[in-house]
Coordinates of C-alpha atoms and ligand atoms in Angstrom, one line a residue:
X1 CA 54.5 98.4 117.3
X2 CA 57.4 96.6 118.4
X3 CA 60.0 95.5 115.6
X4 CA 62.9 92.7 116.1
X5 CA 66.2 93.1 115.7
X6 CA 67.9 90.0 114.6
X7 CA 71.4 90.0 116.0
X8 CA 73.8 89.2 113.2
X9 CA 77.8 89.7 113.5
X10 CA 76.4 93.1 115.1
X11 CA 75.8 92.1 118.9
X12 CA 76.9 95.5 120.1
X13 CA 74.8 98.6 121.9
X14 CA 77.2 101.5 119.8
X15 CA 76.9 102.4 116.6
X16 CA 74.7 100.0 115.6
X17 CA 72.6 101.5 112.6
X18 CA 70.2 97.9 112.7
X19 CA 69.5 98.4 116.2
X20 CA 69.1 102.4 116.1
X21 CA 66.2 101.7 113.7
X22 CA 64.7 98.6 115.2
X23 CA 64.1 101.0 118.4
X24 CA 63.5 103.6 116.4
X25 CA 59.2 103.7 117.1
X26 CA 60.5 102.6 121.1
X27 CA 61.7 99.8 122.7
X28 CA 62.5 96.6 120.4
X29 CA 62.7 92.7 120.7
X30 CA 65.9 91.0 119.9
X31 CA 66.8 87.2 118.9
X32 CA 70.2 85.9 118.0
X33 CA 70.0 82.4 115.9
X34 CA 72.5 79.5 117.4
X35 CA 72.5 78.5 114.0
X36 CA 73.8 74.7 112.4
X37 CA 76.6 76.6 110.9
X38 CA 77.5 78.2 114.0
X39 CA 77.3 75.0 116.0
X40 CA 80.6 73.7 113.2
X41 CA 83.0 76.4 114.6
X42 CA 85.8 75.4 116.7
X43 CA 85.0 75.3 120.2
X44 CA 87.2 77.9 121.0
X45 CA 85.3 80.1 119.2
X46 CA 81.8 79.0 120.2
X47 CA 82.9 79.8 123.2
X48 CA 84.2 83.0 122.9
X49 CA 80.6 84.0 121.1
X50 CA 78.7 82.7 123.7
X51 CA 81.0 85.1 126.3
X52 CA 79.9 87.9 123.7
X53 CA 76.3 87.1 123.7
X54 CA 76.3 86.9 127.5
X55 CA 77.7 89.9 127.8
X56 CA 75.3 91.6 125.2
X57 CA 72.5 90.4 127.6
X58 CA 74.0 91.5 130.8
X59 CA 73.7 95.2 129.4
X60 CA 70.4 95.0 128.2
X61 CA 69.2 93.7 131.2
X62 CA 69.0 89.9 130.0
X63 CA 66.2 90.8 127.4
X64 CA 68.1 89.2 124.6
X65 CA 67.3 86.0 123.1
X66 CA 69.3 83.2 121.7
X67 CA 67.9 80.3 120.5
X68 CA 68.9 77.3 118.7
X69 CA 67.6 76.8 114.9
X70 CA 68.1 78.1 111.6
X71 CA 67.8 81.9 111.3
X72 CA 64.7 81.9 109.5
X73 CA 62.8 79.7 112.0
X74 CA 64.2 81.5 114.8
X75 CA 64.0 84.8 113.6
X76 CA 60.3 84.2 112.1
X77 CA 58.8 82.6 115.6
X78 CA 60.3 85.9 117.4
X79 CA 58.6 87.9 115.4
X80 CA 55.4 86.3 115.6
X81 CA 55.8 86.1 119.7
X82 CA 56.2 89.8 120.0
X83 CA 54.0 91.1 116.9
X84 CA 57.1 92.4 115.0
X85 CA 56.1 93.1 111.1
X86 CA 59.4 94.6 110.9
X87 CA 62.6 92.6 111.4
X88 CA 65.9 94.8 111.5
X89 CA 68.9 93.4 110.7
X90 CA 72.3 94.5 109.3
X91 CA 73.0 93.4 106.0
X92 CA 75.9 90.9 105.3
X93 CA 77.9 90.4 102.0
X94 CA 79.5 87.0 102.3
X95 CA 78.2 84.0 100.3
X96 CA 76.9 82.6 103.7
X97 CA 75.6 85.8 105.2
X98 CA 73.6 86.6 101.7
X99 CA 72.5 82.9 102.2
X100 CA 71.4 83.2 105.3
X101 CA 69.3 87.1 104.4
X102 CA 67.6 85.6 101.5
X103 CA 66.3 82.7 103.5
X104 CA 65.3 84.8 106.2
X105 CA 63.6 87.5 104.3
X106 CA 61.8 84.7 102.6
X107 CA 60.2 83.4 105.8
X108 CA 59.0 87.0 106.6
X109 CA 57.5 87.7 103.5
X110 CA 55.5 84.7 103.1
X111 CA 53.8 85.9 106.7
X112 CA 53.7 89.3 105.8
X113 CA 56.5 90.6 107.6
X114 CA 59.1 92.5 106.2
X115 CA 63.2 92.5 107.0
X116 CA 64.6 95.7 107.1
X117 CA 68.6 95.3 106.2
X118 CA 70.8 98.2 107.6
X119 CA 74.7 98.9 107.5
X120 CA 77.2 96.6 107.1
X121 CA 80.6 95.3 108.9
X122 CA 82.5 97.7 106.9
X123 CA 83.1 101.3 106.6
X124 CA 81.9 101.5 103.0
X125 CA 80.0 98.4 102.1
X126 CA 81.0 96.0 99.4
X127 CA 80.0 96.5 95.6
X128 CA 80.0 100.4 96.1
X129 CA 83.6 101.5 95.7
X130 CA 84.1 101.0 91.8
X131 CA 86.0 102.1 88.9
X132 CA 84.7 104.7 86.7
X133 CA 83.5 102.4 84.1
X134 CA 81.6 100.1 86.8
X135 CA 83.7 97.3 87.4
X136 CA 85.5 96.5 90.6
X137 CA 89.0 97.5 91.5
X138 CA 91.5 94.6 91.4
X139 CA 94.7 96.5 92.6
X140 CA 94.6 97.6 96.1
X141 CA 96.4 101.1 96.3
X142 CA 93.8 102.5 93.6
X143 CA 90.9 100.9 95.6
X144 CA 92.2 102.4 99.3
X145 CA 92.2 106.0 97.8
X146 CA 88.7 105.7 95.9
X147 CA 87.4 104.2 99.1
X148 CA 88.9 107.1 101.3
X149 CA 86.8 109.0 98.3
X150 CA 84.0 108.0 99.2
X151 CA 84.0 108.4 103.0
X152 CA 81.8 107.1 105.8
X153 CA 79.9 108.7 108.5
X154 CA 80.7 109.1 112.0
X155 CA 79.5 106.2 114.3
X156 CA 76.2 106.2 115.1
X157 CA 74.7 107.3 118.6
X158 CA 74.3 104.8 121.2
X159 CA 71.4 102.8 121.6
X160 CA 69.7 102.6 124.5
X161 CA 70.4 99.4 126.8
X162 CA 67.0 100.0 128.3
X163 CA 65.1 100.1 125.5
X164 CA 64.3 96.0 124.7
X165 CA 61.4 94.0 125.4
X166 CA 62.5 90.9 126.8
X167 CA 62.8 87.5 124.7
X168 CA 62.8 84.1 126.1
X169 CA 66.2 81.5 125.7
X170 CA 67.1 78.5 124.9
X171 CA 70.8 78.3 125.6
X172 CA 72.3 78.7 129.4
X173 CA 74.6 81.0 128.1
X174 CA 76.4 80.9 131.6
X175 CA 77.2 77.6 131.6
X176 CA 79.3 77.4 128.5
X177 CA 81.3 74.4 129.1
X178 CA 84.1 75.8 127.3
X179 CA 84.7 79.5 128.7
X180 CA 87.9 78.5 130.0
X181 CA 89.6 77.3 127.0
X182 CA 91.4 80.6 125.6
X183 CA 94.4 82.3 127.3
X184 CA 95.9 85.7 126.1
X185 CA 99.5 86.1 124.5
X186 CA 100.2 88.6 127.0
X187 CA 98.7 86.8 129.8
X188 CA 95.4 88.0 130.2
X189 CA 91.9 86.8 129.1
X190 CA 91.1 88.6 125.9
X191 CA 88.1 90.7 126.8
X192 CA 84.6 89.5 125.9
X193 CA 83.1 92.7 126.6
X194 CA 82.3 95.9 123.9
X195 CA 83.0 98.2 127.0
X196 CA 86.7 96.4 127.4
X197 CA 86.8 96.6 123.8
X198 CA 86.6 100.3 123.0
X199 CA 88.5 100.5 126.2
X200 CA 91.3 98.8 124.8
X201 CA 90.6 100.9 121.6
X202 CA 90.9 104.2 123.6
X203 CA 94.2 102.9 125.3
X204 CA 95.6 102.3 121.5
X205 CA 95.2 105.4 120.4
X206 CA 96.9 107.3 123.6
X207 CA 99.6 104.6 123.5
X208 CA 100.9 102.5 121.0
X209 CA 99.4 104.0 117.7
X210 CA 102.3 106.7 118.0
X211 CA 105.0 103.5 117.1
X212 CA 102.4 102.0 115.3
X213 CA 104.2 102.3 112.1
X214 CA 107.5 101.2 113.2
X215 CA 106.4 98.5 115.9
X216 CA 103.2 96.8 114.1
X217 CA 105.3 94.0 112.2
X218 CA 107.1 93.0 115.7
X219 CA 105.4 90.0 117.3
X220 CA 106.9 90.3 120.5
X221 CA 105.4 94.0 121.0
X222 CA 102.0 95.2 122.2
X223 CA 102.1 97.6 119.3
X224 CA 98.8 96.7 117.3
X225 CA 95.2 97.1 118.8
X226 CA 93.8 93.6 118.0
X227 CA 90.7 95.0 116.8
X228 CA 90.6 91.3 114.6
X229 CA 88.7 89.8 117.3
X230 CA 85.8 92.4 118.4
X231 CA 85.5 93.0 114.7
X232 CA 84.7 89.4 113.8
X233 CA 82.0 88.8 116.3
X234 CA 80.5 92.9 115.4
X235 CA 81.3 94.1 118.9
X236 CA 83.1 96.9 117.1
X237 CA 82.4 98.6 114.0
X238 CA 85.4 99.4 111.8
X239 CA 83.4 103.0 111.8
X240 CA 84.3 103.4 115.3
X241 CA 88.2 102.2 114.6
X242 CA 88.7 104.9 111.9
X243 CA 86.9 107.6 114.0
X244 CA 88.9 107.2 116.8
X245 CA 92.5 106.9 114.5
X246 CA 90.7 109.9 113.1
X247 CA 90.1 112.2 116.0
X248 CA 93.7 111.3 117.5
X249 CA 95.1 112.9 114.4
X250 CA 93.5 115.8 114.2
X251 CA 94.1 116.1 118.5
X252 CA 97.8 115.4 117.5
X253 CA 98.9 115.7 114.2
X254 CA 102.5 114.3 115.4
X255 CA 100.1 111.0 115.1
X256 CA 99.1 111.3 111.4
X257 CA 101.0 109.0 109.6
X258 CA 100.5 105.9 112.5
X259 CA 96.9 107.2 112.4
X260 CA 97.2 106.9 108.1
X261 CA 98.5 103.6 108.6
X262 CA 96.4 102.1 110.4
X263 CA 93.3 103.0 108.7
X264 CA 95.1 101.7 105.3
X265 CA 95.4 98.0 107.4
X266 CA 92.1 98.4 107.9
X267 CA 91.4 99.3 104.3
X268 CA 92.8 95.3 103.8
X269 CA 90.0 94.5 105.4
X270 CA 87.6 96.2 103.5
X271 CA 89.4 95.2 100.2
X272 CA 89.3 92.0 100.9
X273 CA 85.2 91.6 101.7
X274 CA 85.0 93.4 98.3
X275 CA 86.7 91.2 96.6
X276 CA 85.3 87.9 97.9
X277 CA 81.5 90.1 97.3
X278 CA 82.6 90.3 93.7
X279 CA 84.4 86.0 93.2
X280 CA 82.2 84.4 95.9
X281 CA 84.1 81.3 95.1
X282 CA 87.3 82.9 96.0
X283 CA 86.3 81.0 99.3
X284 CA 88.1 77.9 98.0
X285 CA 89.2 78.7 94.7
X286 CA 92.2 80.2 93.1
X287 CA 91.7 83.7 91.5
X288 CA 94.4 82.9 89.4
X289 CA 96.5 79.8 88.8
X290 CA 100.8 80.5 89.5
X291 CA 101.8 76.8 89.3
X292 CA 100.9 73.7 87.7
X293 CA 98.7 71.3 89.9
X294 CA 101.4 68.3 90.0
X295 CA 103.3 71.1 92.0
X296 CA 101.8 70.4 94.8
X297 CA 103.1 67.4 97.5
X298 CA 100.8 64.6 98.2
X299 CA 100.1 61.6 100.2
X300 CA 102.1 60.7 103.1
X301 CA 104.6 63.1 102.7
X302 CA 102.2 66.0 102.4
X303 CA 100.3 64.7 105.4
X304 CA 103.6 64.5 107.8
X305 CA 105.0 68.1 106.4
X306 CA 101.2 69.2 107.5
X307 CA 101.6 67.6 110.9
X308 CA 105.0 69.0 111.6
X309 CA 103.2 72.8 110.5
X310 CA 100.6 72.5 112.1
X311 CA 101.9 71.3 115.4
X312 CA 104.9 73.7 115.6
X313 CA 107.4 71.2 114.9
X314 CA 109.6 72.3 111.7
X315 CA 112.4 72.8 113.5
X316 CA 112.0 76.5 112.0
X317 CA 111.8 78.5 115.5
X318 CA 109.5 81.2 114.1
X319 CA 107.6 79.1 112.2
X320 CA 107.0 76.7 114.9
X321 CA 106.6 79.6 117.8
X322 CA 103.5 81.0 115.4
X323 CA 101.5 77.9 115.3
X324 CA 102.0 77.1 119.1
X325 CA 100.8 80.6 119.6
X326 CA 97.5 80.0 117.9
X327 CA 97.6 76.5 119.1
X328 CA 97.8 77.9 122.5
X329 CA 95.8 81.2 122.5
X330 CA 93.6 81.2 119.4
X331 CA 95.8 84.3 118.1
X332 CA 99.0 85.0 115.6
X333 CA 100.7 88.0 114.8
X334 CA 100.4 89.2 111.4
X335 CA 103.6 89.0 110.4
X336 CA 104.1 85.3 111.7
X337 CA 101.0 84.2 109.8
X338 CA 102.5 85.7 106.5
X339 CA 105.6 83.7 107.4
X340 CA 103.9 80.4 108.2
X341 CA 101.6 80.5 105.4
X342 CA 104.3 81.0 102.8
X343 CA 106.1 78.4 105.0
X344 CA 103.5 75.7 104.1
X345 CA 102.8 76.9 100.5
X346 CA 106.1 77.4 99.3
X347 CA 108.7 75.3 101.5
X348 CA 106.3 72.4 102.2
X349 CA 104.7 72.8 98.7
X350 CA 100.8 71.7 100.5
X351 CA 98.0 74.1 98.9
X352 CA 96.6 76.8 100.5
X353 CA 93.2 75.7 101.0
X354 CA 94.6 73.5 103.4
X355 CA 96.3 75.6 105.8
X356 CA 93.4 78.1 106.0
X357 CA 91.2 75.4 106.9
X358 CA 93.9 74.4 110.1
X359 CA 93.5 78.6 110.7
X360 CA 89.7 78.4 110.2
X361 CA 90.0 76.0 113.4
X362 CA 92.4 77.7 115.2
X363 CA 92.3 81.5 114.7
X364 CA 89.9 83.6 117.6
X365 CA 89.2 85.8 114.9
X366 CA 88.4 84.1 112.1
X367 CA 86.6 85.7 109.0
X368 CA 85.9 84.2 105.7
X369 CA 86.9 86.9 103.6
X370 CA 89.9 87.7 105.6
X371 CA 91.5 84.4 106.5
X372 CA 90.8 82.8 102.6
X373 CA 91.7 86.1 100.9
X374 CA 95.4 87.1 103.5
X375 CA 96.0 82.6 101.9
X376 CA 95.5 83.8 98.6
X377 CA 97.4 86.9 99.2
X378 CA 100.3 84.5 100.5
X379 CA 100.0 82.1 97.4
X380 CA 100.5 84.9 95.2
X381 CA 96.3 83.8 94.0
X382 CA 94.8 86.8 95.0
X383 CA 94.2 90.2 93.7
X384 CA 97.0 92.2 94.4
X385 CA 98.8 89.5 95.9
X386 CA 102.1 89.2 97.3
X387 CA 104.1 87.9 93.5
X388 CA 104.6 84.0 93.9
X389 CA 108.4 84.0 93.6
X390 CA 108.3 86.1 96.9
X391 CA 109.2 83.4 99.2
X392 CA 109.7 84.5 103.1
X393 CA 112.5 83.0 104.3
X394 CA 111.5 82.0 108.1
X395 CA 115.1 83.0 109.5
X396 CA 115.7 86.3 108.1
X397 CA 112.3 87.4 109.3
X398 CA 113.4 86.2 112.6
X399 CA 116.6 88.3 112.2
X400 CA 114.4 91.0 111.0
X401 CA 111.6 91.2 113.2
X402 CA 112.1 89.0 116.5
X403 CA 116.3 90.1 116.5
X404 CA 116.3 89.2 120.1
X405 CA 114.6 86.0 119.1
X406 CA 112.3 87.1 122.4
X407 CA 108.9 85.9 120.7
X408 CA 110.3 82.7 119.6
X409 CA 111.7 81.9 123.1
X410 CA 108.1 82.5 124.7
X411 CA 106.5 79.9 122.8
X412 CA 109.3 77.5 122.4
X413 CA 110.2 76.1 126.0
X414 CA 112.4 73.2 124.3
X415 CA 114.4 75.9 121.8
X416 CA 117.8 75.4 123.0
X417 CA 117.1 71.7 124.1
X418 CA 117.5 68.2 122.5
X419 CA 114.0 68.2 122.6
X420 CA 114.2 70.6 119.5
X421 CA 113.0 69.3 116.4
X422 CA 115.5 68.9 113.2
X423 CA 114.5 71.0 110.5
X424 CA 112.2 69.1 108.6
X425 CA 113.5 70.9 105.0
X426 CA 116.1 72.7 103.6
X427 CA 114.7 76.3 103.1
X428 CA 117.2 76.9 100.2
X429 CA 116.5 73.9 98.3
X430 CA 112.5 74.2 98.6
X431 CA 112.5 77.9 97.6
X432 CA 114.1 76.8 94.2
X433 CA 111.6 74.3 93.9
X434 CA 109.0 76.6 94.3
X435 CA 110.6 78.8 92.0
X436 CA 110.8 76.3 89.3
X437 CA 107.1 75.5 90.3
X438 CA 106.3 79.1 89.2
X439 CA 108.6 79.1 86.3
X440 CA 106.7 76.1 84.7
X441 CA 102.9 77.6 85.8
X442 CA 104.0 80.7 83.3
X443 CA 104.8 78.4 80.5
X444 CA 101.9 78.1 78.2
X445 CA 100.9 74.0 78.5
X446 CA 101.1 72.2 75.6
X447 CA 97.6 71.5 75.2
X448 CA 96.8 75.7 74.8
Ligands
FAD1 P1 96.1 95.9 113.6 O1 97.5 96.0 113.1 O2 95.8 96.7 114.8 O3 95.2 96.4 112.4 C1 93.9 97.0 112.6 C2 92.9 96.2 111.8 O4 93.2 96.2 110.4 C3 92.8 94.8 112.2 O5 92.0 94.5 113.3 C4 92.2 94.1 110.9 O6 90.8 94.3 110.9 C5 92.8 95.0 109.8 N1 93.9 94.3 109.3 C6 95.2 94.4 109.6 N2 96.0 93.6 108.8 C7 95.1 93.1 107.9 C8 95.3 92.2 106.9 N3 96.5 91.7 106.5 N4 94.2 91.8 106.2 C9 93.0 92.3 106.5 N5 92.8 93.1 107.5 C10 93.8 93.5 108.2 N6 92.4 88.7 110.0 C11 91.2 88.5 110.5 O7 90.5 89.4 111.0 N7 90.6 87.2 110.4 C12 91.3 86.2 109.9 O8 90.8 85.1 109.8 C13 92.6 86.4 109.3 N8 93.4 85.4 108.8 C14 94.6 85.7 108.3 C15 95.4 84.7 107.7 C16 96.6 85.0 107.1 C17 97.4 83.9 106.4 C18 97.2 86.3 107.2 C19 98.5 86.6 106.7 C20 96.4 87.3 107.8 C21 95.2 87.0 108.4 N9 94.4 88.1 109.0 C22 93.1 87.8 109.4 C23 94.8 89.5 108.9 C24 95.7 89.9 110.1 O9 96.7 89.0 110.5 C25 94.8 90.2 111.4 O10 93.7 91.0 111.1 C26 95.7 91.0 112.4 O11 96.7 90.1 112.8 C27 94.9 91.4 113.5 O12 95.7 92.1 114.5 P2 95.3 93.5 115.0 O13 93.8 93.6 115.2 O14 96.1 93.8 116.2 O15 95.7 94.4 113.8

């Protein structure tokens, strides 16, 4: 009996639990849904999935099958074309992705099928790691070493990239119109393959994970693996990052503490999907209120202080060299995103909701629980966020962490030209406005 696998943020032939036990009984069918909600991302990253997709195909022999329509149409009519009762899938944990599996197993049930949810993007799925009396961890220190508790298994064997019965297509994937839209920061397509991927992965680990805890916050340096992007789109599991951090360590033990550091960043990751599975509304909404709601700038002069961000035009260079990065390559180094989103919070006083919408449009590797909950980390919202009054200032991170100011000269042609924009703020002035913001926001309103 054949079963389906629906393709999720999974499209990926190694350790792949789903797939493993769709081909379990021999080979299986496989359908990807080009869903409404997918056909809202930004182009750029439309594009890049549909590279991913293609590629997916390309090692199975173009048996894969991606059609337009809603999940549980698509993933319904597969199963009836090929006779699948069961439908395997891994199981997601964001509002939309449990949206999506309820509708889905739905569909199957009312014809008798059954979905079969297996793994999950993370190491240790969300909802699991909690305190001893059973509710969920709000610091993140705590939550890191009970998760390390815990464990997770080695990745799972490959599957095999013969083993699929072939499904029909809608989409040309081939004939993308948009392929061509993304350049690298270092001047090279990012790959769209998993093979390039866990290449790259293997060429992190022999190289730059040994400087990895001195060289990770400096944007100009190709000192972090960029894992963001195969993770988002499930061409890597976070499994296969730890296990390869992991077995460097124990080959090398000069390369523990990189190897320890790394696997707490990616830790972040997993802390954050836990907390958005426990405040689904922390997609929009503030887990905690710092300062009053009149703090916040509005009309005109909001919209022309959000202009000048998001075009790259403060006047700030490493401000402005961040957001023509991602304008130009869909991609921001960590440490510039903390800087330009405390930039727009905190100097140009414009929520945070705002901003992570620009990066929901702009970022290759966009994820809901990562991009809303690193905002509400910046806004001093979150759990175990950065506190409020901490207010980057954009030059002495430039000092700090481009000293050569090599990053911001890349991305800023005009830098030491009239051309330059004037700084559109005083950074001194606005940082004791947000201060007094936050001062305020503790005092008890009169009404309580
Ligand atoms: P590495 O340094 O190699 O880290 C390894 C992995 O650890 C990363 O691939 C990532 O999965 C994880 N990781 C590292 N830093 C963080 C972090 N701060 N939070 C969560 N996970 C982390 N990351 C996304 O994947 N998608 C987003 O939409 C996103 N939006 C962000 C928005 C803001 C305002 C900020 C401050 C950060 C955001 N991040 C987001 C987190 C982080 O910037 C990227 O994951 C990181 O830049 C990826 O580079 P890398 O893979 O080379 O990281």
């Amino acid at each position: 009996m054949t079963s389906l696998w629906w393709i999720r943020r999974d499209a990926r032939l190694n350790d792949n639990p789903a797939l493993l036990e769709a081909q379990g009984d021999g080979p299986a069918a496989a359908v990807f849904a080009w869903s409404p909600a997918v056909r809202l991302w930004s182009g750029r990253r439309r594009a890049h999935l549909a590279r991913v997709l293609w590629s997916l195909s390309e090692d199975t022999g173009r048996s894969v099958g991606v059609r337009h329509g809603d999940p549980a149409d698509v993933v319904l009519e597969a199963a009836r074309e090929v006779g699948a009762t069961v439908v395997c899938a891994q199981h997601e944990y964001s509002p939309s992705g449990l949206r999506e599996q309820r509708a889905v197993e739905e569909a199957l049930t009312h014809d008798g099928r059954h979905l079969r949810l297996v793994g999950s993007p993370y190491a240790v799925a969300p909802g699991r790691v909690l305190k001893a009396d059973g509710t969920e961890y709000q610091v993140f220190t705590p939550f890191r070493r009970a998760w390390r508790d815990h464990g997770w298994r080695r990745p799972a064997a490959p599957a095999d990239p013969r083993g699929f019965v072939p499904v029909s297509s809608d989409i040309d994937l081939d004939h993308d119109a948009a392929l061509g839209d993304i350049q690298d920061p270092l001047g090279y397509p990012p790959p769209f393959t998993e093979t390039a991927w866990l290449e790259r992965l293997s060429d992190f680990v022999a190289g730059p994970l040994a400087q990895y805890t001195s060289e990770r916050d400096l944007p100009n340096v190709d000192a972090t693996s960029r894992m963001s992007i195969p993770l988002a789109y499930g061409q890597v599991h976070p499994r296969t990052l730890l296990a390869a951090a992991e077995d460097a360590a124990t080959a090398n033990p000069d390369l523990s503490a990189s190897a320890a550091t790394f696997t707490s960043e990616v830790a972040w990751r997993e802390f954050h999907a836990n907390v958005l599975f426990h405040h689904p509304d922390a997609l929009r909404t503030s887990l905690r209120q710092v300062i009053p709601d009149d703090a916040w700038a509005t009309g005109k002069e909001a919209d022309d202080a959000f202009d000048a961000w998001r075009d790259g035009r403060t006047g700030f260079p490493l401000v402005d060299a961040g957001m023509r990065e991602m304008a130009a390559t869909g991609m921001m180094h960590n440490r510039v995103r903390m800087v330009v989103a405390s930039f727009l919070i905190k100097d140009l006083h414009v929520p945070w909701q705002r901003g992570a919408d620009h990066f929901r449009r702009g970022l290759l590797d966009y994820d809901d629980a990562q991009n809303q909950l690193n905002w509400q980390w910046v806004a001093g919202t979150g759990r175990d966020a950065a506190p409020y009054f901490r207010v980057f200032n954009p030059d002495g991170q430039g000092d700090k962490f481009d000293p050569l100011g090599a990053y911001v000269r890349r991305w800023l042609p005009d830098l030491d030209t009239p051309a330059y924009p004037e700084r559109i703020v005083d950074h001194q002035q606005e940082r004791q406005i947000a201060l007094a913001d936050f001062t305020r926001g503790k005092r008890p309103s009169p009404q309580s």
